[in-house]
Short mmCIF file of C-alpha atoms in Angstrom, two decimals:
data_model
loop_
_atom_site.label_atom_id
_atom_site.label_comp_id
_atom_site.label_asym_id
_atom_site.label_seq_id
_atom_site.Cartn_x
_atom_site.Cartn_y
_atom_site.Cartn_z
CA UNK A 1 0.00 0.03 0.02
CA UNK A 2 1.31 3.42 -1.02
CA UNK A 3 1.54 5.80 1.93
CA UNK A 4 2.12 9.54 1.53
CA UNK A 5 3.14 11.48 4.63
CA UNK A 6 3.38 15.20 5.02
CA UNK A 7 5.05 17.24 7.59
CA UNK A 8 4.27 19.44 9.29
CA UNK A 9 0.60 19.09 9.34
CA UNK A 10 0.07 22.51 10.75
CA UNK A 11 2.33 25.56 10.13
CA UNK A 12 1.97 29.03 11.31
CA UNK A 13 4.52 31.45 10.03
CA UNK A 14 5.18 35.17 9.86
CA UNK A 15 5.08 37.16 6.72
CA UNK A 16 8.47 37.52 5.01
CA UNK A 17 9.90 34.20 6.54
CA UNK A 18 10.86 31.09 4.63
CA UNK A 19 9.80 27.51 5.30
CA UNK A 20 9.79 24.00 3.77
CA UNK A 21 6.93 21.48 3.64
CA UNK A 22 8.18 17.95 3.27
CA UNK A 23 6.40 15.00 1.52
CA UNK A 24 7.61 11.44 1.94
CA UNK A 25 6.16 8.36 0.04
CA UNK A 26 6.54 4.75 0.64
CA UNK A 27 6.98 3.12 -2.77
CA UNK A 28 8.77 3.80 -6.09
CA UNK A 29 7.17 6.52 -8.19
CA UNK A 30 8.44 9.10 -10.47
CA UNK A 31 5.40 11.40 -10.60
CA UNK A 32 4.47 13.59 -7.84
CA UNK A 33 1.87 16.43 -7.69
CA UNK A 34 1.29 19.45 -5.41
CA UNK A 35 -2.23 20.93 -4.95
CA UNK A 36 -3.58 24.02 -3.04
CA UNK A 37 -6.90 24.04 -1.32
CA UNK A 38 -8.57 27.11 0.18
CA UNK A 39 -11.24 26.56 2.99
CA UNK A 40 -14.53 25.10 1.50
CA UNK A 41 -13.04 25.10 -2.02
CA UNK A 42 -11.70 22.45 -4.52
CA UNK A 43 -8.14 21.63 -5.28
CA UNK A 44 -5.90 23.81 -7.61
CA UNK A 45 -3.00 22.24 -9.29
CA UNK A 46 0.30 23.88 -8.46
CA UNK A 47 3.14 21.59 -9.63
CA UNK A 48 3.61 18.37 -11.58
CA UNK A 49 7.07 16.76 -10.98
CA UNK A 50 7.80 14.01 -13.43
CA UNK A 51 11.44 12.83 -12.80
CA UNK A 52 14.27 12.67 -10.28
CA UNK A 53 15.80 16.06 -9.62
CA UNK A 54 12.76 17.96 -11.17
CA UNK A 55 12.46 21.47 -9.79
CA UNK A 56 9.68 23.89 -10.55
CA UNK A 57 9.04 27.42 -9.32
CA UNK A 58 5.99 29.68 -9.45
CA UNK A 59 6.12 32.97 -7.54
CA UNK A 60 7.08 32.35 -3.98
CA UNK A 61 6.72 28.61 -4.17
CA UNK A 62 9.33 26.03 -5.36
CA UNK A 63 8.82 22.38 -5.48
CA UNK A 64 11.52 19.63 -6.00
CA UNK A 65 11.58 15.86 -6.24
CA UNK A 66 14.16 13.14 -5.17
CA UNK A 67 12.79 9.93 -6.29
CA UNK A 68 15.65 8.01 -4.75
CA UNK A 69 14.95 9.45 -1.42
CA UNK A 70 11.17 9.24 -2.12
CA UNK A 71 10.92 12.80 -0.92
CA UNK A 72 9.43 16.02 -2.36
CA UNK A 73 9.67 19.49 -0.89
CA UNK A 74 7.64 22.65 -1.23
CA UNK A 75 9.74 25.71 -0.29
CA UNK A 76 8.01 28.98 0.54
CA UNK A 77 9.97 32.04 0.13
CA UNK A 78 9.17 35.46 1.99
CA UNK A 79 5.60 34.25 2.79
CA UNK A 80 2.75 36.45 2.29
CA UNK A 81 -0.90 36.17 3.76
CA UNK A 82 -2.42 35.15 0.33
CA UNK A 83 -0.37 31.90 0.70
CA UNK A 84 -2.55 30.74 3.60
CA UNK A 85 -4.11 27.53 2.52
CA UNK A 86 -3.89 23.80 2.77
CA UNK A 87 -1.17 22.19 0.58
CA UNK A 88 -1.36 18.63 -0.54
CA UNK A 89 1.18 16.46 -2.09
CA UNK A 90 -0.03 13.48 -4.06
CA UNK A 91 1.73 10.47 -5.69
CA UNK A 92 0.56 7.90 -8.31
CA UNK A 93 2.17 4.68 -9.31
CA UNK A 94 1.64 5.15 -12.94
CA UNK A 95 4.34 3.98 -15.34
CA UNK A 96 2.47 4.10 -18.60
CA UNK A 97 0.53 6.59 -20.64
CA UNK A 98 -2.72 5.86 -18.88
CA UNK A 99 -4.24 7.85 -15.96
CA UNK A 100 -3.73 6.63 -12.38
CA UNK A 101 -5.55 7.71 -9.28
CA UNK A 102 -3.63 9.92 -6.89
CA UNK A 103 -2.73 8.92 -3.29
CA UNK A 104 -2.78 12.07 -1.16
CA UNK A 105 -1.06 13.07 2.02
CA UNK A 106 -3.07 14.56 4.94
CA UNK A 107 -2.22 18.09 3.85
CA UNK A 108 -0.33 20.91 5.48
CA UNK A 109 -2.50 23.64 6.78
CA UNK A 110 -0.48 26.91 6.44
CA UNK A 111 -1.31 30.19 8.18
CA UNK A 112 0.81 33.22 7.33
CA UNK A 113 0.39 35.99 9.91
CA UNK A 114 1.55 39.68 9.92
CA UNK B 1 -10.80 28.36 -19.66
CA UNK B 2 -12.09 24.73 -19.58
CA UNK B 3 -13.26 23.58 -16.11
CA UNK B 4 -14.71 20.48 -14.51
CA UNK B 5 -18.42 21.10 -13.75
CA UNK B 6 -20.28 19.55 -10.82
CA UNK B 7 -23.71 19.69 -9.42
CA UNK B 8 -25.20 20.23 -7.01
CA UNK B 9 -22.70 22.25 -5.05
CA UNK B 10 -24.37 21.47 -1.75
CA UNK B 11 -26.73 18.51 -0.83
CA UNK B 12 -28.48 18.04 2.53
CA UNK B 13 -30.26 14.73 2.94
CA UNK B 14 -31.60 12.42 5.65
CA UNK B 15 -30.15 9.01 6.16
CA UNK B 16 -31.64 6.18 4.14
CA UNK B 17 -32.40 8.64 1.28
CA UNK B 18 -30.94 8.28 -2.15
CA UNK B 19 -28.62 11.17 -3.48
CA UNK B 20 -26.87 11.55 -6.89
CA UNK B 21 -24.19 13.76 -8.05
CA UNK B 22 -23.26 14.81 -11.61
CA UNK B 23 -19.84 15.58 -13.11
CA UNK B 24 -18.91 16.95 -16.58
CA UNK B 25 -15.13 16.62 -17.21
CA UNK B 26 -13.15 18.93 -19.32
CA UNK B 27 -13.74 18.25 -23.01
CA UNK B 28 -11.53 15.57 -24.46
CA UNK B 29 -10.40 14.24 -21.09
CA UNK B 30 -10.69 10.47 -21.27
CA UNK B 31 -10.09 9.75 -17.66
CA UNK B 32 -12.58 10.70 -14.93
CA UNK B 33 -12.16 10.11 -11.16
CA UNK B 34 -14.54 10.43 -8.26
CA UNK B 35 -12.74 11.18 -4.93
CA UNK B 36 -14.23 11.64 -1.38
CA UNK B 37 -12.69 14.10 0.98
CA UNK B 38 -13.58 13.96 4.63
CA UNK B 39 -12.95 17.19 6.58
CA UNK B 40 -9.32 17.58 7.59
CA UNK B 41 -8.17 14.66 5.26
CA UNK B 42 -6.78 14.36 1.75
CA UNK B 43 -9.08 13.10 -0.99
CA UNK B 44 -9.41 9.35 -1.48
CA UNK B 45 -10.35 7.59 -4.64
CA UNK B 46 -13.87 6.09 -5.05
CA UNK B 47 -13.81 5.09 -8.72
CA UNK B 48 -11.86 5.77 -11.91
CA UNK B 49 -13.12 5.64 -15.42
CA UNK B 50 -11.28 5.51 -18.75
CA UNK B 51 -13.79 6.55 -21.40
CA UNK B 52 -16.93 4.59 -20.42
CA UNK B 53 -15.12 1.75 -18.56
CA UNK B 54 -14.46 1.35 -14.95
CA UNK B 55 -10.69 1.08 -14.38
CA UNK B 56 -10.61 0.98 -10.48
CA UNK B 57 -13.53 0.80 -8.11
CA UNK B 58 -11.83 -1.16 -5.42
CA UNK B 59 -12.57 1.46 -2.75
CA UNK B 60 -16.17 2.06 -3.78
CA UNK B 61 -18.74 0.74 -1.19
CA UNK B 62 -20.69 -1.22 -3.80
CA UNK B 63 -23.56 -2.18 -1.36
CA UNK B 64 -24.57 1.46 -1.49
CA UNK B 65 -22.58 3.27 -4.09
CA UNK B 66 -22.79 3.21 -7.84
CA UNK B 67 -21.21 5.13 -10.64
CA UNK B 68 -21.60 5.31 -14.33
CA UNK B 69 -20.33 7.17 -17.39
CA UNK B 70 -22.55 5.84 -20.07
CA UNK B 71 -21.23 7.77 -23.13
CA UNK B 72 -17.70 8.13 -21.86
CA UNK B 73 -18.39 11.98 -21.21
CA UNK B 74 -20.27 13.07 -18.05
CA UNK B 75 -20.72 10.78 -15.00
CA UNK B 76 -23.12 10.17 -12.14
CA UNK B 77 -22.31 9.01 -8.72
CA UNK B 78 -25.19 7.69 -6.62
CA UNK B 79 -25.50 6.73 -2.90
CA UNK B 80 -28.57 4.77 -1.79
CA UNK B 81 -29.25 4.53 1.05
CA UNK B 82 -27.14 7.49 2.54
CA UNK B 83 -25.65 6.90 5.90
CA UNK B 84 -24.31 9.48 8.36
CA UNK B 85 -20.69 8.59 7.63
CA UNK B 86 -21.22 9.59 4.06
CA UNK B 87 -21.19 13.22 4.98
CA UNK B 88 -17.97 14.48 3.10
CA UNK B 89 -16.92 16.55 -0.05
CA UNK B 90 -17.36 14.60 -3.25
CA UNK B 91 -14.82 15.72 -5.82
CA UNK B 92 -14.69 14.89 -9.52
CA UNK B 93 -11.56 15.16 -11.45
CA UNK B 94 -10.41 14.56 -14.97
CA UNK B 95 -7.23 14.09 -16.97
CA UNK B 96 -6.03 13.41 -20.43
CA UNK B 97 -4.91 10.09 -19.27
CA UNK B 98 -1.40 10.62 -20.67
CA UNK B 99 1.99 10.28 -18.80
CA UNK B 100 1.67 13.87 -17.54
CA UNK B 101 -1.52 12.79 -15.62
CA UNK B 102 -2.35 16.30 -14.32
CA UNK B 103 -5.73 16.04 -12.89
CA UNK B 104 -8.05 18.94 -12.77
CA UNK B 105 -10.76 19.13 -10.04
CA UNK B 106 -14.29 20.30 -10.08
CA UNK B 107 -15.76 22.54 -7.30
CA UNK B 108 -17.08 19.50 -5.50
CA UNK B 109 -20.43 18.65 -3.87
CA UNK B 110 -20.66 19.03 -0.10
CA UNK B 111 -22.90 16.32 1.30
CA UNK B 112 -24.49 16.49 4.72
CA UNK B 113 -26.41 13.56 5.95
CA UNK B 114 -28.74 14.02 8.82
#
């Protein structure tokens, strides 16, 4: 059974600070996804990481993937209030051109305070 | 911009009643997923379709849940009879089914069973 673990589960940080969210998974996979969810809303795709060493950046968020360590990180630079949300990482076990369901972590609830 | 459509957005029902949710995926997306998200948790797969065929329904409680995608486009998820433990957000997602496998989520249906 594929397990996806995120930490921390709750994070309160001040505006302007940097922090990293970690996502570990239990079986071999080379595809990892990060989503954002605002309260009461659906999931918004942030990053798709498809290979070992993949790094993607969008604004103040940067995601990376180390498939050998089965670890992905989501780094937040100079946090602002608008980044307050829950962040999920998800892994699938697909190795072909067909779609595979995602296995999600429990999410990291981020609160950015003044 | 193409989006996944879902209806209704909210549903309140009494236990033992029947409920149905509808999803229209992004045009051209062959793969459709239904996920259930309990408050404070990550989404979990209920059923996956490739065109009109079920690919994975191993986590679908088949004694009360059913899902169909008759023409390989839109889909319906039904619960009969609803139980208190079914209260959750029901999310529909779609993808091209390619290696990239980025899944796009609809707004969800928030179900409350009284």
